[in-house]
Amino acid sequence: MERTMRTPIIAGNWKLNKTVSEAIALTTALKASVVDVNGVEIIVAPPFTALAAVSDVITDSNIRLSAQDVYSEDSGAFTGEVSAPMLKDVGCDYVIIGHSERRQYFGETNESVNQKVKAALAHGLKPIICVGELLEEREAGRTEAVIEDHVTGGIASLAAAELLSCVIAYEPVWAIGTGKTATPDQAQEVHNFIRGLLAKLSSAEVASQIRIQYGGSVKPENASELMAQPDVDGALVGGASLEAESFAQIVKFDS
Ligand code: PGA
């Protein structure tokens, strides 16, 4: 299936940034900047505390809401956690799962990622499953082994229909927040590897339909050349999503 059959998906991961009032201001400005954009799925992922306010701002707009994490249980004695039904209730369509910062600093594993993915899907949330190698893993020639481990573990025992609701985000850890973007060729190579892996793990048809985002220092200056790669279907944007103008320019990568 041609890339043209996969709707481009550009998501802004705000990480630990923005108070409620700042989030409202950013989203209001973004909404105005992207009002005429068609054919690109636009997503913002504010921190939990700003989800409700941002959800109000984007009602009836072309912007969709994502959370940055979710817990695998629906409710109960799990102090500090937020569940999939809660995220659905506040207006989320997507949830980022297994971001490298969660793997590095908060003990996220392939197993916990897989449980969270299943919880999200059970409540109609679309998981954005993050995978990516560390610099030392790339330098040791282990990129494909690490990606295979993350993808295989993250999507373990999902049905084909469930897989079709997932987005994979390839984020080389050495490119996140460092200003060192993967070259378009490096991104394409790994995206192509992931698509081949999905064909093996599921089917060629599923593999051809799943969207694979690139993340790691995506900016207005490099978005179009990354998006021009045949297997790059979108971007997961950190730093450059914190200002409406730069994120809107990335969303308009093909204009
Ligand atoms: P960055 O972050 O764009 O600031 O590199 C990307 C991400 O971590 O999703």
Short mmCIF file of C-alpha atoms in Angstrom, two decimals, residues 3 6-10 40 184 187-188 191 212-214 218 222-236 250-254:
data_model
loop_
_atom_site.label_atom_id
_atom_site.label_comp_id
_atom_site.label_asym_id
_atom_site.label_seq_id
_atom_site.Cartn_x
_atom_site.Cartn_y
_atom_site.Cartn_z
CA ARG A 3 2.08 5.97 1.82
CA ARG A 6 -1.87 6.33 5.38
CA THR A 7 -3.03 9.68 6.76
CA PRO A 8 -0.02 11.63 8.05
CA ILE A 9 -0.09 12.00 11.83
CA ILE A 10 1.77 14.83 13.57
CA VAL A 40 -3.20 15.54 8.36
CA PRO A 184 16.03 10.95 6.48
CA ALA A 187 14.84 7.16 9.72
CA GLN A 188 13.64 5.43 6.55
CA HIS A 191 10.87 2.55 9.57
CA ILE A 212 4.96 4.86 11.84
CA GLN A 213 6.02 8.25 13.19
CA TYR A 214 9.57 9.53 13.52
CA VAL A 218 11.89 17.25 14.47
CA ASN A 222 13.70 19.09 8.72
CA ALA A 223 10.05 17.95 8.80
CA SER A 224 9.46 17.86 5.03
CA GLU A 225 12.54 15.80 4.18
CA LEU A 226 11.72 13.30 6.91
CA MET A 227 8.08 13.12 5.83
CA ALA A 228 9.18 12.61 2.21
CA GLN A 229 10.50 9.15 3.11
CA PRO A 230 8.15 6.39 1.95
CA ASP A 231 7.77 4.74 5.36
CA VAL A 232 7.70 7.90 7.51
CA ASP A 233 4.03 8.60 8.14
CA GLY A 234 4.26 11.26 10.79
CA ALA A 235 6.23 12.96 13.51
CA LEU A 236 6.25 12.90 17.29
CA ILE A 250 5.63 21.06 11.02
CA VAL A 251 1.93 20.20 10.60
CA LYS A 252 2.09 22.04 7.23
CA PHE A 253 5.19 20.06 6.15
CA ASP A 254 3.91 19.60 2.62
#
